[in-house]
């Protein structure tokens, strides 16, 4: 699944690089406000965080997150963005030997805070590339013995790359569709050996308002 999503991300990035300018994609530069605020939702596909001594992969379940962002247009081809999101998830155990998957009953909350640069090849091209990073604060509602992942709140730093498409852009609003690859550095766990890097893919939609 991760390989297929990776190929899809690469295909989208190439298509955006070769995209033709959208009609009325940009008005005159001085009519487009530098600041914009928005809300977004993403569908996330999370990879393995680590493995137990018995060979069971430990991860967080796939699902949605939602949040808000603030953007500042540094130049016509570069935008800096800050975002915060909330994601409900659960622990997922995958035993590849018996081909079984067990999803925990207790909820886990993931709060993500990120900073990004959105970079266009040319101002007239609606596609852009994403480079950024941040941290995730993970907190579980499970009781002692309810899951392998730590019950104590912990933080996972991450980096991200991606690509997106902005459409219906005017001086007052814009919409975006984007894909991201996250490279997460899981915090140490006592019940299993964590990976150096855990991968995650997301597909998202954002609505922006320019005051």
Short mmCIF file of N, CA and C in Angstrom, two decimals, residues 36-188:
data_model
loop_
_atom_site.label_atom_id
_atom_site.label_comp_id
_atom_site.label_asym_id
_atom_site.label_seq_id
_atom_site.Cartn_x
_atom_site.Cartn_y
_atom_site.Cartn_z
N UNK A 36 -3.67 34.61 4.51
CA UNK A 36 -4.90 33.84 4.32
C UNK A 36 -5.05 32.86 5.47
N UNK A 37 -6.30 32.58 5.82
CA UNK A 37 -6.60 31.61 6.88
C UNK A 37 -7.51 30.55 6.29
N UNK A 38 -7.45 29.35 6.84
CA UNK A 38 -8.27 28.29 6.27
C UNK A 38 -8.47 27.12 7.21
N UNK A 39 -9.32 26.21 6.77
CA UNK A 39 -9.55 24.95 7.46
C UNK A 39 -9.29 23.81 6.49
N UNK A 40 -8.94 22.64 7.01
CA UNK A 40 -8.59 21.53 6.14
C UNK A 40 -8.96 20.20 6.78
N UNK A 41 -9.02 19.18 5.94
CA UNK A 41 -9.23 17.80 6.40
C UNK A 41 -8.36 16.89 5.56
N UNK A 42 -7.78 15.87 6.18
CA UNK A 42 -6.89 14.94 5.49
C UNK A 42 -7.30 13.50 5.78
N UNK A 43 -7.03 12.63 4.81
CA UNK A 43 -7.16 11.19 5.01
C UNK A 43 -5.74 10.64 5.12
N UNK A 44 -5.45 9.95 6.24
CA UNK A 44 -4.09 9.53 6.55
C UNK A 44 -3.94 8.01 6.49
N UNK A 45 -2.81 7.57 5.89
CA UNK A 45 -2.46 6.15 5.83
C UNK A 45 -1.12 6.01 6.57
N UNK A 46 -1.16 5.40 7.75
CA UNK A 46 -0.01 5.38 8.64
C UNK A 46 0.73 4.06 8.55
N UNK A 47 2.06 4.15 8.53
CA UNK A 47 2.91 2.97 8.48
C UNK A 47 3.29 2.47 9.86
N UNK A 48 4.07 1.42 9.89
CA UNK A 48 4.50 0.79 11.14
C UNK A 48 5.40 1.72 11.95
N UNK A 49 5.16 1.77 13.26
CA UNK A 49 6.02 2.54 14.18
C UNK A 49 7.17 1.69 14.71
N UNK A 50 6.96 0.38 14.75
CA UNK A 50 7.98 -0.50 15.30
C UNK A 50 7.49 -1.94 15.34
N UNK A 51 8.25 -2.80 16.02
CA UNK A 51 7.94 -4.22 16.04
C UNK A 51 8.30 -4.82 17.39
N UNK A 52 7.45 -5.74 17.86
CA UNK A 52 7.71 -6.44 19.12
C UNK A 52 8.73 -7.55 18.88
N UNK A 53 9.20 -8.15 19.97
CA UNK A 53 10.16 -9.25 19.86
C UNK A 53 9.54 -10.48 19.20
N UNK A 54 8.21 -10.59 19.23
CA UNK A 54 7.53 -11.72 18.60
C UNK A 54 7.19 -11.46 17.14
N UNK A 55 7.59 -10.27 16.62
CA UNK A 55 7.39 -9.99 15.21
C UNK A 55 6.10 -9.30 14.85
N UNK A 56 5.39 -8.71 15.83
CA UNK A 56 4.14 -8.01 15.57
C UNK A 56 4.42 -6.54 15.29
N UNK A 57 3.94 -6.04 14.16
CA UNK A 57 4.09 -4.62 13.82
C UNK A 57 3.10 -3.78 14.62
N UNK A 58 3.58 -2.67 15.15
CA UNK A 58 2.74 -1.74 15.91
C UNK A 58 2.63 -0.43 15.14
N UNK A 59 1.41 0.04 14.96
CA UNK A 59 1.19 1.30 14.25
C UNK A 59 -0.04 1.97 14.83
N UNK A 60 -0.38 3.13 14.28
CA UNK A 60 -1.63 3.79 14.60
C UNK A 60 -2.56 3.61 13.40
N UNK A 61 -3.84 3.46 13.67
CA UNK A 61 -4.80 3.16 12.61
C UNK A 61 -4.95 4.32 11.63
N UNK A 62 -5.33 4.00 10.40
CA UNK A 62 -5.61 5.02 9.39
C UNK A 62 -6.84 5.81 9.78
N UNK A 63 -6.98 7.01 9.23
CA UNK A 63 -8.16 7.80 9.54
C UNK A 63 -8.00 9.25 9.14
N UNK A 64 -8.97 10.07 9.57
CA UNK A 64 -9.02 11.48 9.21
C UNK A 64 -8.41 12.36 10.29
N UNK A 65 -7.93 13.52 9.87
CA UNK A 65 -7.62 14.59 10.81
C UNK A 65 -8.18 15.88 10.24
N UNK A 66 -8.36 16.87 11.10
CA UNK A 66 -8.90 18.16 10.67
C UNK A 66 -8.22 19.26 11.47
N UNK A 67 -8.13 20.45 10.86
CA UNK A 67 -7.47 21.53 11.57
C UNK A 67 -7.59 22.87 10.87
N UNK A 68 -6.75 23.79 11.28
CA UNK A 68 -6.75 25.15 10.73
C UNK A 68 -5.33 25.55 10.38
N UNK A 69 -5.19 26.51 9.45
CA UNK A 69 -3.87 26.98 9.04
C UNK A 69 -3.88 28.48 8.77
N UNK A 70 -2.69 29.06 8.86
CA UNK A 70 -2.45 30.47 8.55
C UNK A 70 -1.32 30.53 7.55
N UNK A 71 -1.53 31.22 6.42
CA UNK A 71 -0.52 31.32 5.37
C UNK A 71 -0.07 32.76 5.20
N UNK A 72 1.21 32.92 4.85
CA UNK A 72 1.75 34.23 4.50
C UNK A 72 2.51 34.10 3.19
N UNK A 73 2.11 34.85 2.18
CA UNK A 73 2.73 34.79 0.86
C UNK A 73 3.99 35.66 0.87
N UNK A 74 5.15 34.99 0.91
CA UNK A 74 6.42 35.70 0.92
C UNK A 74 6.71 36.32 -0.44
N UNK A 75 6.44 35.56 -1.50
CA UNK A 75 6.60 36.01 -2.88
C UNK A 75 5.54 35.31 -3.72
N UNK A 76 5.46 35.63 -4.99
CA UNK A 76 4.44 35.02 -5.84
C UNK A 76 4.64 33.52 -6.01
N UNK A 77 5.85 33.04 -5.74
CA UNK A 77 6.13 31.62 -5.89
C UNK A 77 6.40 30.91 -4.56
N UNK A 78 6.39 31.65 -3.44
CA UNK A 78 6.71 31.05 -2.14
C UNK A 78 5.71 31.50 -1.08
N UNK A 79 5.12 30.54 -0.39
CA UNK A 79 4.19 30.81 0.71
C UNK A 79 4.62 30.03 1.95
N UNK A 80 4.60 30.70 3.09
CA UNK A 80 4.90 30.04 4.35
C UNK A 80 3.60 29.79 5.10
N UNK A 81 3.44 28.59 5.63
CA UNK A 81 2.20 28.24 6.33
C UNK A 81 2.44 27.61 7.68
N UNK A 82 1.54 27.91 8.64
CA UNK A 82 1.52 27.28 9.95
C UNK A 82 0.19 26.56 10.10
N UNK A 83 0.21 25.34 10.63
CA UNK A 83 -1.03 24.58 10.76
C UNK A 83 -1.06 23.81 12.07
N UNK A 84 -2.28 23.52 12.53
CA UNK A 84 -2.51 22.69 13.71
C UNK A 84 -3.70 21.81 13.42
N UNK A 85 -3.62 20.53 13.81
CA UNK A 85 -4.71 19.61 13.51
C UNK A 85 -4.94 18.62 14.64
N UNK A 86 -6.12 18.02 14.61
CA UNK A 86 -6.55 17.03 15.61
C UNK A 86 -6.90 15.75 14.89
N UNK A 87 -6.38 14.61 15.38
CA UNK A 87 -6.65 13.32 14.74
C UNK A 87 -6.97 12.27 15.80
N UNK A 88 -8.18 11.69 15.77
CA UNK A 88 -8.48 10.56 16.64
C UNK A 88 -8.01 9.27 15.97
N UNK A 89 -7.34 8.40 16.71
CA UNK A 89 -6.84 7.17 16.14
C UNK A 89 -6.81 6.09 17.21
N UNK A 90 -6.30 4.90 16.87
CA UNK A 90 -6.19 3.79 17.81
C UNK A 90 -4.94 2.99 17.49
N UNK A 91 -4.51 2.19 18.45
CA UNK A 91 -3.36 1.34 18.20
C UNK A 91 -3.76 0.18 17.29
N UNK A 92 -2.85 -0.14 16.35
CA UNK A 92 -3.10 -1.21 15.38
C UNK A 92 -1.95 -2.20 15.44
N UNK A 93 -2.28 -3.49 15.68
CA UNK A 93 -1.28 -4.55 15.75
C UNK A 93 -1.45 -5.48 14.56
N UNK A 94 -0.37 -5.70 13.80
CA UNK A 94 -0.42 -6.54 12.60
C UNK A 94 0.57 -7.70 12.75
N UNK A 95 0.03 -8.93 12.80
CA UNK A 95 0.85 -10.13 12.86
C UNK A 95 0.91 -10.73 11.46
N UNK A 96 2.04 -10.52 10.76
CA UNK A 96 2.14 -10.95 9.37
C UNK A 96 2.25 -12.47 9.25
N UNK A 97 2.68 -13.13 10.31
CA UNK A 97 2.80 -14.60 10.26
C UNK A 97 1.44 -15.26 10.17
N UNK A 98 0.48 -14.74 10.93
CA UNK A 98 -0.87 -15.31 10.92
C UNK A 98 -1.84 -14.47 10.10
N UNK A 99 -1.31 -13.38 9.52
CA UNK A 99 -2.13 -12.48 8.69
C UNK A 99 -3.34 -11.96 9.46
N UNK A 100 -3.12 -11.51 10.70
CA UNK A 100 -4.19 -10.96 11.51
C UNK A 100 -3.91 -9.51 11.88
N UNK A 101 -4.98 -8.73 11.98
CA UNK A 101 -4.88 -7.33 12.37
C UNK A 101 -5.83 -7.08 13.54
N UNK A 102 -5.33 -6.45 14.59
CA UNK A 102 -6.14 -6.15 15.77
C UNK A 102 -6.09 -4.64 16.01
N UNK A 103 -7.28 -4.02 16.07
CA UNK A 103 -7.39 -2.59 16.36
C UNK A 103 -7.80 -2.43 17.82
N UNK A 104 -7.06 -1.63 18.56
CA UNK A 104 -7.36 -1.42 19.97
C UNK A 104 -8.71 -0.75 20.19
N UNK A 105 -9.25 -0.95 21.40
CA UNK A 105 -10.55 -0.37 21.74
C UNK A 105 -10.43 1.05 22.26
N UNK A 106 -9.27 1.39 22.80
CA UNK A 106 -9.10 2.70 23.43
C UNK A 106 -8.64 3.75 22.43
N UNK A 107 -9.14 4.95 22.63
CA UNK A 107 -8.81 6.04 21.71
C UNK A 107 -7.45 6.66 21.99
N UNK A 108 -6.81 7.12 20.93
CA UNK A 108 -5.56 7.86 21.01
C UNK A 108 -5.75 9.17 20.26
N UNK A 109 -5.35 10.27 20.88
CA UNK A 109 -5.47 11.59 20.26
C UNK A 109 -4.10 12.04 19.80
N UNK A 110 -4.03 12.50 18.55
CA UNK A 110 -2.78 13.02 17.99
C UNK A 110 -2.98 14.47 17.59
N UNK A 111 -2.23 15.36 18.22
CA UNK A 111 -2.24 16.78 17.88
C UNK A 111 -0.99 17.10 17.08
N UNK A 112 -1.17 17.67 15.90
CA UNK A 112 -0.03 17.94 15.02
C UNK A 112 0.15 19.44 14.81
N UNK A 113 1.40 19.90 14.89
CA UNK A 113 1.75 21.30 14.66
C UNK A 113 2.87 21.33 13.63
N UNK A 114 2.66 22.09 12.55
CA UNK A 114 3.60 22.05 11.43
C UNK A 114 3.86 23.43 10.85
N UNK A 115 5.05 23.57 10.28
CA UNK A 115 5.40 24.73 9.49
C UNK A 115 5.80 24.27 8.10
N UNK A 116 5.36 24.97 7.05
CA UNK A 116 5.58 24.51 5.68
C UNK A 116 5.98 25.66 4.76
N UNK A 117 6.70 25.30 3.71
CA UNK A 117 6.90 26.19 2.57
C UNK A 117 6.20 25.58 1.37
N UNK A 118 5.35 26.37 0.71
CA UNK A 118 4.68 25.97 -0.52
C UNK A 118 5.38 26.70 -1.66
N UNK A 119 5.98 25.92 -2.56
CA UNK A 119 6.85 26.50 -3.58
C UNK A 119 6.31 26.20 -4.98
N UNK A 120 6.11 27.24 -5.77
CA UNK A 120 5.66 27.10 -7.15
C UNK A 120 6.85 27.21 -8.10
N UNK A 121 6.76 26.51 -9.22
CA UNK A 121 7.79 26.65 -10.25
C UNK A 121 7.66 28.00 -10.92
N UNK A 122 6.43 28.41 -11.25
CA UNK A 122 6.13 29.72 -11.83
C UNK A 122 4.83 30.23 -11.21
N UNK A 123 4.65 31.56 -11.13
CA UNK A 123 3.42 32.09 -10.52
C UNK A 123 2.14 31.63 -11.24
N UNK A 124 2.22 31.44 -12.57
CA UNK A 124 1.01 31.10 -13.33
C UNK A 124 0.63 29.62 -13.22
N UNK A 125 1.53 28.80 -12.72
CA UNK A 125 1.24 27.36 -12.60
C UNK A 125 0.54 27.10 -11.27
N UNK A 126 -0.64 26.49 -11.27
CA UNK A 126 -1.40 26.30 -10.03
C UNK A 126 -0.85 25.23 -9.11
N UNK A 127 0.06 24.39 -9.60
CA UNK A 127 0.65 23.36 -8.76
C UNK A 127 1.80 23.89 -7.91
N UNK A 128 2.06 23.22 -6.79
CA UNK A 128 3.13 23.64 -5.90
C UNK A 128 3.72 22.42 -5.20
N UNK A 129 4.94 22.59 -4.70
CA UNK A 129 5.59 21.56 -3.90
C UNK A 129 5.59 21.98 -2.44
N UNK A 130 5.64 21.00 -1.54
CA UNK A 130 5.56 21.25 -0.10
C UNK A 130 6.80 20.70 0.58
N UNK A 131 7.41 21.52 1.44
CA UNK A 131 8.54 21.09 2.27
C UNK A 131 8.29 21.65 3.67
N UNK A 132 8.40 20.80 4.69
CA UNK A 132 8.15 21.31 6.03
C UNK A 132 8.46 20.30 7.11
N UNK A 133 7.98 20.58 8.30
CA UNK A 133 8.21 19.71 9.44
C UNK A 133 7.48 20.23 10.66
N UNK A 134 7.58 19.47 11.74
CA UNK A 134 6.92 19.88 12.96
C UNK A 134 6.96 18.77 14.00
N UNK A 135 5.91 18.71 14.83
CA UNK A 135 5.86 17.74 15.91
C UNK A 135 4.43 17.30 16.15
N UNK A 136 4.29 16.07 16.65
CA UNK A 136 3.00 15.51 17.01
C UNK A 136 2.98 15.15 18.49
N UNK A 137 1.96 15.60 19.18
CA UNK A 137 1.77 15.26 20.59
C UNK A 137 0.73 14.15 20.64
N UNK A 138 1.11 12.99 21.20
CA UNK A 138 0.25 11.81 21.20
C UNK A 138 -0.16 11.48 22.63
N UNK A 139 -1.47 11.32 22.84
CA UNK A 139 -2.00 11.04 24.17
C UNK A 139 -3.05 9.95 24.07
N UNK A 140 -3.00 8.97 24.98
CA UNK A 140 -3.91 7.83 24.94
C UNK A 140 -4.86 7.84 26.14
N UNK A 141 -6.08 7.32 25.91
CA UNK A 141 -7.05 7.18 27.00
C UNK A 141 -7.09 5.77 27.55
N UNK A 142 -6.16 4.91 27.11
CA UNK A 142 -6.15 3.51 27.54
C UNK A 142 -5.72 3.39 29.00
N UNK A 143 -6.14 2.30 29.64
CA UNK A 143 -5.73 2.00 31.00
C UNK A 143 -4.49 1.12 30.95
N UNK A 144 -3.86 0.90 32.08
CA UNK A 144 -2.66 0.08 32.17
C UNK A 144 -2.91 -1.31 31.58
N UNK A 145 -2.06 -1.72 30.64
CA UNK A 145 -2.21 -3.02 30.01
C UNK A 145 -3.16 -3.04 28.84
N UNK A 146 -3.72 -1.88 28.50
CA UNK A 146 -4.70 -1.84 27.41
C UNK A 146 -4.09 -1.77 26.03
N UNK A 147 -2.79 -1.40 25.95
CA UNK A 147 -2.13 -1.30 24.66
C UNK A 147 -0.62 -1.34 24.87
N UNK A 148 0.11 -1.57 23.77
CA UNK A 148 1.57 -1.62 23.83
C UNK A 148 2.18 -0.22 23.83
N UNK A 149 1.57 0.69 23.08
CA UNK A 149 2.08 2.06 22.99
C UNK A 149 1.96 2.76 24.34
N UNK A 150 2.94 3.57 24.68
CA UNK A 150 3.00 4.22 25.99
C UNK A 150 1.71 4.97 26.33
N UNK A 151 1.30 4.86 27.59
CA UNK A 151 0.13 5.58 28.07
C UNK A 151 0.48 7.02 28.45
N UNK A 152 1.76 7.28 28.60
CA UNK A 152 2.21 8.64 28.88
C UNK A 152 2.21 9.47 27.60
N UNK A 153 1.90 10.74 27.73
CA UNK A 153 1.94 11.63 26.56
C UNK A 153 3.36 11.74 26.04
N UNK A 154 3.53 11.62 24.73
CA UNK A 154 4.86 11.74 24.13
C UNK A 154 4.77 12.54 22.83
N UNK A 155 5.93 12.92 22.30
CA UNK A 155 6.01 13.77 21.11
C UNK A 155 6.84 13.10 20.03
N UNK A 156 6.32 13.08 18.81
CA UNK A 156 7.04 12.56 17.65
C UNK A 156 7.38 13.71 16.70
N UNK A 157 8.65 14.03 16.51
CA UNK A 157 9.01 15.02 15.47
C UNK A 157 8.86 14.39 14.09
N UNK A 158 8.68 15.23 13.06
CA UNK A 158 8.53 14.72 11.70
C UNK A 158 8.98 15.75 10.68
N UNK A 159 9.32 15.25 9.49
CA UNK A 159 9.54 16.08 8.32
C UNK A 159 8.51 15.70 7.27
N UNK A 160 8.30 16.55 6.29
CA UNK A 160 7.30 16.26 5.27
C UNK A 160 7.68 16.85 3.92
N UNK A 161 7.29 16.14 2.87
CA UNK A 161 7.38 16.64 1.51
C UNK A 161 6.06 16.31 0.82
N UNK A 162 5.74 17.03 -0.24
CA UNK A 162 4.50 16.75 -0.93
C UNK A 162 4.30 17.64 -2.13
N UNK A 163 3.09 17.59 -2.66
CA UNK A 163 2.71 18.41 -3.81
C UNK A 163 1.22 18.67 -3.75
N UNK A 164 0.80 19.76 -4.38
CA UNK A 164 -0.61 20.11 -4.33
C UNK A 164 -1.04 20.95 -5.52
N UNK A 165 -2.31 21.23 -5.56
CA UNK A 165 -2.92 22.01 -6.63
C UNK A 165 -3.87 23.03 -6.02
N UNK A 166 -3.69 24.31 -6.37
CA UNK A 166 -4.59 25.37 -5.92
C UNK A 166 -5.53 25.73 -7.06
N UNK A 167 -6.83 25.85 -6.76
CA UNK A 167 -7.79 26.14 -7.82
C UNK A 167 -8.85 27.11 -7.31
N UNK A 168 -9.63 27.67 -8.24
CA UNK A 168 -10.67 28.67 -7.93
C UNK A 168 -10.09 29.79 -7.08
N UNK A 169 -8.88 30.24 -7.42
CA UNK A 169 -8.18 31.24 -6.63
C UNK A 169 -8.58 32.65 -7.05
N UNK A 170 -8.98 33.48 -6.08
CA UNK A 170 -9.28 34.89 -6.31
C UNK A 170 -8.63 35.71 -5.20
N UNK A 171 -8.90 37.00 -5.18
CA UNK A 171 -8.35 37.86 -4.14
C UNK A 171 -8.99 37.61 -2.78
N UNK A 172 -10.10 36.85 -2.73
CA UNK A 172 -10.81 36.61 -1.48
C UNK A 172 -10.78 35.16 -1.00
N UNK A 173 -10.57 34.21 -1.90
CA UNK A 173 -10.61 32.82 -1.47
C UNK A 173 -9.83 31.93 -2.43
N UNK A 174 -9.55 30.71 -1.97
CA UNK A 174 -8.87 29.71 -2.79
C UNK A 174 -9.13 28.34 -2.19
N UNK A 175 -8.94 27.30 -3.00
CA UNK A 175 -9.09 25.93 -2.54
C UNK A 175 -7.85 25.14 -2.97
N UNK A 176 -7.51 24.13 -2.17
CA UNK A 176 -6.33 23.32 -2.46
C UNK A 176 -6.63 21.84 -2.27
N UNK A 177 -6.01 21.05 -3.12
CA UNK A 177 -5.94 19.60 -2.92
C UNK A 177 -4.47 19.23 -2.88
N UNK A 178 -4.05 18.47 -1.87
CA UNK A 178 -2.64 18.13 -1.79
C UNK A 178 -2.40 16.74 -1.23
N UNK A 179 -1.18 16.26 -1.46
CA UNK A 179 -0.71 14.97 -0.97
C UNK A 179 0.61 15.20 -0.24
N UNK A 180 0.81 14.48 0.88
CA UNK A 180 2.03 14.64 1.66
C UNK A 180 2.60 13.27 2.06
N UNK A 181 3.91 13.22 2.09
CA UNK A 181 4.63 12.08 2.65
C UNK A 181 5.29 12.56 3.93
N UNK A 182 4.93 11.92 5.05
CA UNK A 182 5.51 12.27 6.35
C UNK A 182 6.59 11.27 6.71
N UNK A 183 7.70 11.77 7.21
CA UNK A 183 8.78 10.95 7.73
C UNK A 183 8.83 11.21 9.24
N UNK A 184 8.24 10.28 10.00
CA UNK A 184 8.05 10.46 11.43
C UNK A 184 9.16 9.73 12.19
N UNK A 185 9.66 10.37 13.25
CA UNK A 185 10.66 9.74 14.12
C UNK A 185 9.98 9.35 15.43
N UNK A 186 9.53 8.08 15.54
CA UNK A 186 8.77 7.66 16.72
C UNK A 186 9.57 7.77 18.01
N UNK A 187 8.89 8.18 19.06
CA UNK A 187 9.52 8.22 20.38
C UNK A 187 9.76 6.81 20.90
N UNK A 188 10.79 6.65 21.73
CA UNK A 188 11.13 5.34 22.28
C UNK A 188 9.96 4.74 23.06
#
